[in-house]
Amino acid sequence: MELVINGVYKSFGEKEVLSDVSFKVEGGSAFGLLGRNGAGKTTTIRIIMGVFAADSGEILLGGKPIDRSKVGIGYLPEERGLYPKKTIIDQLTYLSELKGMKRSDAVASVDKWLARLEMSEYRNKRLDTLSKGNQQKIQLVTALAHDPQIVILDEPFSGLDPVNAMLLKDIVREEIGRGKVVIFSSHQMSYIEEFCDSIAIINRGRVALHGDLRDIKRGYARDRLIVRAVNTEKIKSDLGTCCADTDDGSLMIKLNSSEEKHSVMNSLTAKYDIDEIRVYEPTLNDIFVEYAGGSI
């Protein structure tokens, strides 16, 4: 199953918000939809969900126009939207029924997810009695209980401690393993880099970059080395201005060309006490700043 966003335009009044936005998301893999605040990510998500229509363009699922009456979409919003004074089981069941589930099936699914998220003890409690992290887990149930084919997660790790973040990671991997279309929208680049095979960066309503993340990284010139060593000062003294310190205490060495990397690696390991040496690849944060760093 493949979700395709093809040539989408959207304006609000005279303001063009999206211009020719196109990308595709493969089922069974995670996709990172990235951009600064105001870049057009939320508008794109809302068009996929059918909250409002695009001015032009199309949303295809499996090669056909998406039929939202037959396709389940689970959405975890960045801002919480549940009822703080209502009991958890009542509102989760109600929201699952709104997605087309029978009441008995909804209750069974909600209870299954509460157990999976280690939240069964809160079943009959009001939402406002829970911590911020546990409220985030309850919000996640609304996105998954109706077993959607498309799962959209907007800042899913917000408010989670490391233990609950690990639990959520396991659940996301399970959903990906079931062949679902999973879209992440987040400013936490480490999570995107961990989960997502492909990305799209939106800047001022246009797709500035998209594709396989590994291919994007390998598209950069491989003419820098990262070196960790016992005596970095000696290496800097010997090599001069081609060396620069990095934030984590290692050295970055700029080569004249990428063809030199093997000979320089061999030379360094033969001459110095090297702990680690590797070709530098930009982080997703580096790529994001390059393609989305301009003014919005």
Short mmCIF file of C-alpha atoms in Angstrom, two decimals:
data_model
loop_
_atom_site.label_atom_id
_atom_site.label_comp_id
_atom_site.label_asym_id
_atom_site.label_seq_id
_atom_site.Cartn_x
_atom_site.Cartn_y
_atom_site.Cartn_z
CA MET A 1 0.00 0.00 0.00
CA GLU A 2 1.37 3.39 -1.02
CA LEU A 3 0.06 6.84 -0.12
CA VAL A 4 0.76 9.45 -2.80
CA ILE A 5 0.37 13.20 -2.41
CA ASN A 6 0.49 14.58 -5.92
CA GLY A 7 0.61 18.25 -6.95
CA VAL A 8 -1.34 19.63 -4.00
CA TYR A 9 -2.08 23.35 -3.88
CA LYS A 10 -3.94 25.15 -1.10
CA SER A 11 -4.69 28.82 -0.45
CA PHE A 12 -6.59 30.59 2.29
CA GLY A 13 -7.90 33.77 0.75
CA GLU A 14 -5.02 35.39 -1.08
CA LYS A 15 -2.37 33.53 0.91
CA GLU A 16 -0.95 30.47 -0.83
CA VAL A 17 -0.11 27.91 1.86
CA LEU A 18 0.89 24.89 -0.27
CA SER A 19 2.32 24.94 -3.77
CA ASP A 20 2.76 21.75 -5.80
CA VAL A 21 3.37 19.55 -2.76
CA SER A 22 4.21 16.02 -3.89
CA PHE A 23 5.67 13.00 -2.10
CA LYS A 24 4.87 9.35 -1.49
CA VAL A 25 4.80 7.17 1.60
CA GLU A 26 5.33 3.42 1.37
CA GLY A 27 3.36 1.10 3.62
CA GLY A 28 5.49 -0.83 6.07
CA SER A 29 7.92 2.03 6.53
CA ALA A 30 7.93 5.31 8.42
CA PHE A 31 8.00 8.69 6.70
CA GLY A 32 9.15 11.97 8.24
CA LEU A 33 7.21 15.10 7.26
CA LEU A 34 9.41 17.98 8.40
CA GLY A 35 9.39 21.73 8.38
CA ARG A 36 9.51 24.76 10.61
CA ASN A 37 6.37 26.05 12.28
CA GLY A 38 4.18 27.62 9.62
CA ALA A 39 5.83 25.81 6.73
CA GLY A 40 2.69 23.89 5.71
CA LYS A 41 3.00 20.54 7.51
CA THR A 42 -0.28 20.79 9.40
CA THR A 43 -2.17 21.91 6.31
CA THR A 44 -0.76 18.93 4.40
CA ILE A 45 -1.82 16.56 7.19
CA ARG A 46 -5.32 18.02 7.29
CA ILE A 47 -5.72 17.57 3.55
CA ILE A 48 -4.60 13.93 3.82
CA MET A 49 -7.18 13.43 6.58
CA GLY A 50 -9.92 15.19 4.64
CA VAL A 51 -10.42 17.97 7.20
CA PHE A 52 -10.56 20.25 4.20
CA ALA A 53 -9.96 19.80 0.49
CA ALA A 54 -7.00 20.86 -1.59
CA ASP A 55 -7.60 23.52 -4.22
CA SER A 56 -6.01 21.13 -6.72
CA GLY A 57 -3.96 17.96 -6.73
CA GLU A 58 -4.80 14.49 -5.51
CA ILE A 59 -4.35 12.07 -2.64
CA LEU A 60 -4.01 8.46 -3.78
CA LEU A 61 -3.91 5.27 -1.76
CA GLY A 62 -2.97 2.10 -3.58
CA GLY A 63 -3.10 3.99 -6.88
CA LYS A 64 -6.71 5.18 -6.42
CA PRO A 65 -8.21 8.38 -4.99
CA ILE A 66 -8.43 7.89 -1.25
CA ASP A 67 -11.90 6.96 0.00
CA ARG A 68 -11.95 8.12 3.61
CA SER A 69 -15.27 6.40 4.24
CA LYS A 70 -13.43 3.09 3.81
CA VAL A 71 -9.89 3.96 4.90
CA GLY A 72 -9.08 4.35 8.59
CA ILE A 73 -6.80 7.24 9.52
CA GLY A 74 -5.38 7.49 13.03
CA TYR A 75 -4.13 10.90 14.11
CA LEU A 76 -2.15 11.82 17.20
CA PRO A 77 -2.17 15.64 17.34
CA GLU A 78 0.56 17.71 18.94
CA GLU A 79 -2.06 19.53 21.01
CA ARG A 80 -4.20 17.30 23.19
CA GLY A 81 -7.89 17.29 22.34
CA LEU A 82 -9.56 14.93 24.83
CA TYR A 83 -12.08 15.75 27.54
CA PRO A 84 -10.34 16.32 30.89
CA LYS A 85 -13.43 15.74 33.05
CA LYS A 86 -14.63 12.55 31.35
CA THR A 87 -13.60 9.02 32.28
CA ILE A 88 -11.01 7.48 30.00
CA ILE A 89 -12.98 4.38 29.00
CA ASP A 90 -16.10 6.37 28.13
CA GLN A 91 -14.40 8.88 25.85
CA LEU A 92 -12.05 6.39 24.20
CA THR A 93 -14.98 4.10 23.44
CA TYR A 94 -17.05 6.99 22.12
CA LEU A 95 -14.26 8.20 19.84
CA SER A 96 -13.71 4.67 18.51
CA GLU A 97 -17.42 4.41 17.74
CA LEU A 98 -17.16 7.65 15.78
CA LYS A 99 -14.55 5.85 13.64
CA GLY A 100 -17.13 3.19 12.76
CA MET A 101 -16.58 0.53 15.42
CA LYS A 102 -19.39 -1.31 17.17
CA ARG A 103 -19.52 -0.50 20.88
CA SER A 104 -18.50 -3.97 22.02
CA ASP A 105 -15.59 -4.02 19.59
CA ALA A 106 -14.59 -0.51 20.65
CA VAL A 107 -14.52 -1.43 24.34
CA ALA A 108 -12.48 -4.56 23.62
CA SER A 109 -9.98 -2.65 21.48
CA VAL A 110 -9.61 0.18 23.98
CA ASP A 111 -9.01 -2.29 26.81
CA LYS A 112 -6.40 -4.07 24.69
CA TRP A 113 -4.54 -0.84 24.04
CA LEU A 114 -4.79 0.31 27.64
CA ALA A 115 -3.17 -2.96 28.67
CA ARG A 116 -0.51 -2.64 25.96
CA LEU A 117 0.33 0.84 27.20
CA GLU A 118 0.28 -0.26 30.86
CA MET A 119 -2.66 2.03 31.56
CA SER A 120 -5.43 -0.41 32.54
CA GLU A 121 -5.49 0.85 36.14
CA TYR A 122 -6.63 4.26 34.88
CA ARG A 123 -9.52 2.87 32.84
CA ASN A 124 -12.26 4.42 34.97
CA LYS A 125 -10.44 7.58 36.01
CA ARG A 126 -10.88 11.08 34.64
CA LEU A 127 -8.25 12.26 32.20
CA ASP A 128 -7.28 15.30 34.28
CA THR A 129 -6.09 13.05 37.12
CA LEU A 130 -3.25 11.70 34.94
CA SER A 131 0.26 13.02 34.41
CA LYS A 132 1.17 14.76 31.15
CA GLY A 133 2.99 11.66 29.88
CA ASN A 134 0.09 9.34 30.68
CA GLN A 135 -2.34 11.72 28.99
CA GLN A 136 -0.16 11.45 25.89
CA LYS A 137 -0.46 7.65 26.03
CA ILE A 138 -4.25 7.91 26.31
CA GLN A 139 -4.27 10.25 23.31
CA LEU A 140 -2.31 7.61 21.39
CA VAL A 141 -5.10 5.08 21.99
CA THR A 142 -7.50 7.33 20.07
CA ALA A 143 -5.16 7.08 17.06
CA LEU A 144 -4.78 3.30 17.14
CA ALA A 145 -7.88 1.69 18.68
CA HIS A 146 -9.84 1.57 15.39
CA ASP A 147 -6.92 -0.20 13.64
CA PRO A 148 -6.32 2.44 10.94
CA GLN A 149 -4.41 1.82 7.72
CA ILE A 150 -2.76 5.25 7.95
CA VAL A 151 -1.20 6.49 11.20
CA ILE A 152 -0.13 10.13 11.54
CA LEU A 153 1.90 11.03 14.63
CA ASP A 154 2.52 14.70 15.37
CA GLU A 155 5.22 15.13 18.06
CA PRO A 156 4.36 11.69 19.52
CA PHE A 157 7.16 11.66 22.11
CA SER A 158 6.24 14.98 23.69
CA GLY A 159 6.02 14.68 27.48
CA LEU A 160 7.17 11.05 27.64
CA ASP A 161 9.90 9.88 29.99
CA PRO A 162 12.56 7.51 28.59
CA VAL A 163 10.69 4.36 29.70
CA ASN A 164 7.41 5.41 28.09
CA ALA A 165 9.26 6.67 25.02
CA MET A 166 10.74 3.18 24.62
CA LEU A 167 7.27 1.65 24.95
CA LEU A 168 5.94 3.96 22.27
CA LYS A 169 8.87 3.12 20.02
CA ASP A 170 8.01 -0.58 20.30
CA ILE A 171 4.38 0.10 19.41
CA VAL A 172 5.32 2.23 16.40
CA ARG A 173 7.64 -0.51 15.14
CA GLU A 174 4.79 -3.02 15.49
CA GLU A 175 2.48 -0.80 13.42
CA ILE A 176 5.16 -0.38 10.77
CA GLY A 177 5.69 -4.15 10.78
CA ARG A 178 2.00 -4.64 10.04
CA GLY A 179 2.43 -2.77 6.76
CA LYS A 180 0.73 0.45 7.78
CA VAL A 181 1.48 3.88 6.36
CA VAL A 182 3.13 5.75 9.24
CA ILE A 183 3.85 9.48 9.03
CA PHE A 184 5.88 11.30 11.66
CA SER A 185 5.83 15.05 12.07
CA SER A 186 8.33 16.20 14.66
CA HIS A 187 11.08 18.66 15.48
CA GLN A 188 12.91 15.95 17.43
CA MET A 189 15.28 14.92 14.67
CA SER A 190 16.79 12.01 16.59
CA TYR A 191 13.44 10.19 16.55
CA ILE A 192 12.91 10.88 12.85
CA GLU A 193 16.39 9.62 12.09
CA GLU A 194 15.77 6.49 14.17
CA PHE A 195 12.45 5.52 12.57
CA CYS A 196 12.09 7.06 9.14
CA ASP A 197 13.36 5.59 5.89
CA SER A 198 12.22 8.58 3.83
CA ILE A 199 11.55 12.25 4.52
CA ALA A 200 10.10 15.37 2.98
CA ILE A 201 11.09 18.84 4.15
CA ILE A 202 8.54 21.56 3.49
CA ASN A 203 9.68 25.17 3.39
CA ARG A 204 7.24 28.00 2.76
CA GLY A 205 4.63 25.64 1.37
CA ARG A 206 6.91 23.85 -1.08
CA VAL A 207 8.77 20.56 -0.86
CA ALA A 208 12.39 21.63 -0.53
CA LEU A 209 13.77 18.09 -0.30
CA HIS A 210 12.36 14.58 -0.32
CA GLY A 211 13.55 11.03 -0.77
CA ASP A 212 15.28 8.13 0.95
CA LEU A 213 17.19 9.48 3.94
CA ARG A 214 20.23 7.25 3.38
CA ASP A 215 20.43 8.31 -0.27
CA ILE A 216 20.13 11.97 0.73
CA LYS A 217 23.00 11.62 3.18
CA ARG A 218 25.19 9.78 0.69
CA GLY A 219 24.52 12.52 -1.83
CA TYR A 220 26.72 14.85 0.16
CA ALA A 221 30.44 14.99 -0.70
CA ARG A 222 32.27 12.36 1.35
CA ASP A 223 35.34 14.52 1.79
CA ARG A 224 35.43 14.91 5.56
CA LEU A 225 36.55 12.52 8.28
CA ILE A 226 35.56 12.34 11.93
CA VAL A 227 38.42 11.24 14.20
CA ARG A 228 38.48 10.38 17.89
CA ALA A 229 41.97 9.98 19.27
CA VAL A 230 44.02 10.04 22.46
CA ASN A 231 46.03 13.09 21.43
CA THR A 232 43.96 15.29 19.16
CA GLU A 233 46.23 18.29 19.76
CA LYS A 234 49.15 16.44 18.11
CA ILE A 235 47.00 15.65 15.05
CA LYS A 236 45.87 19.27 14.79
CA SER A 237 49.45 20.49 15.10
CA ASP A 238 50.65 18.14 12.36
CA LEU A 239 47.77 18.64 9.90
CA GLY A 240 47.08 22.32 10.44
CA THR A 241 44.05 24.19 9.14
CA CYS A 242 42.28 21.18 7.61
CA CYS A 243 41.40 20.10 11.19
CA ALA A 244 38.57 21.54 13.26
CA ASP A 245 37.18 20.66 16.68
CA THR A 246 33.60 19.42 16.91
CA ASP A 247 31.13 19.88 19.75
CA ASP A 248 31.62 16.33 21.04
CA GLY A 249 35.42 16.56 21.31
CA SER A 250 36.33 14.75 18.11
CA LEU A 251 38.14 16.21 15.12
CA MET A 252 36.77 16.92 11.67
CA ILE A 253 39.37 16.67 8.92
CA LYS A 254 38.63 18.26 5.55
CA LEU A 255 40.13 16.37 2.60
CA ASN A 256 41.12 17.77 -0.76
CA SER A 257 38.79 15.22 -2.38
CA SER A 258 36.74 12.18 -1.42
CA GLU A 259 39.22 9.94 -3.24
CA GLU A 260 41.75 10.64 -0.49
CA LYS A 261 39.71 9.19 2.34
CA HIS A 262 41.18 5.66 2.37
CA SER A 263 44.79 6.78 2.13
CA VAL A 264 44.32 9.43 4.83
CA MET A 265 42.55 6.93 7.10
CA ASN A 266 45.44 4.47 6.71
CA SER A 267 47.99 7.19 7.35
CA LEU A 268 46.26 8.42 10.50
CA THR A 269 45.78 4.97 12.03
CA ALA A 270 49.41 4.10 11.34
CA LYS A 271 50.78 7.27 12.92
CA TYR A 272 48.44 8.09 15.82
CA ASP A 273 46.54 6.31 18.61
CA ILE A 274 43.11 6.41 16.94
CA ASP A 275 39.96 5.30 18.79
CA GLU A 276 37.54 5.91 15.92
CA ILE A 277 37.72 7.15 12.37
CA ARG A 278 34.87 7.39 9.90
CA VAL A 279 33.56 9.35 6.95
CA TYR A 280 31.42 12.27 8.09
CA GLU A 281 27.78 12.19 7.08
CA PRO A 282 25.48 15.11 7.86
CA THR A 283 22.92 14.54 10.58
CA LEU A 284 19.26 15.03 9.82
CA ASN A 285 19.47 18.18 11.93
CA ASP A 286 22.20 19.50 9.60
CA ILE A 287 20.05 18.69 6.56
CA PHE A 288 16.96 20.24 8.13
CA VAL A 289 18.77 23.50 8.90
CA GLU A 290 20.09 23.65 5.35
CA TYR A 291 16.73 23.12 3.65
CA ALA A 292 14.30 24.64 6.17
CA GLY A 293 16.52 27.22 7.82
CA GLY A 294 15.42 30.16 5.72
CA SER A 295 12.73 32.57 6.83
CA ILE A 296 9.14 31.39 6.59
#
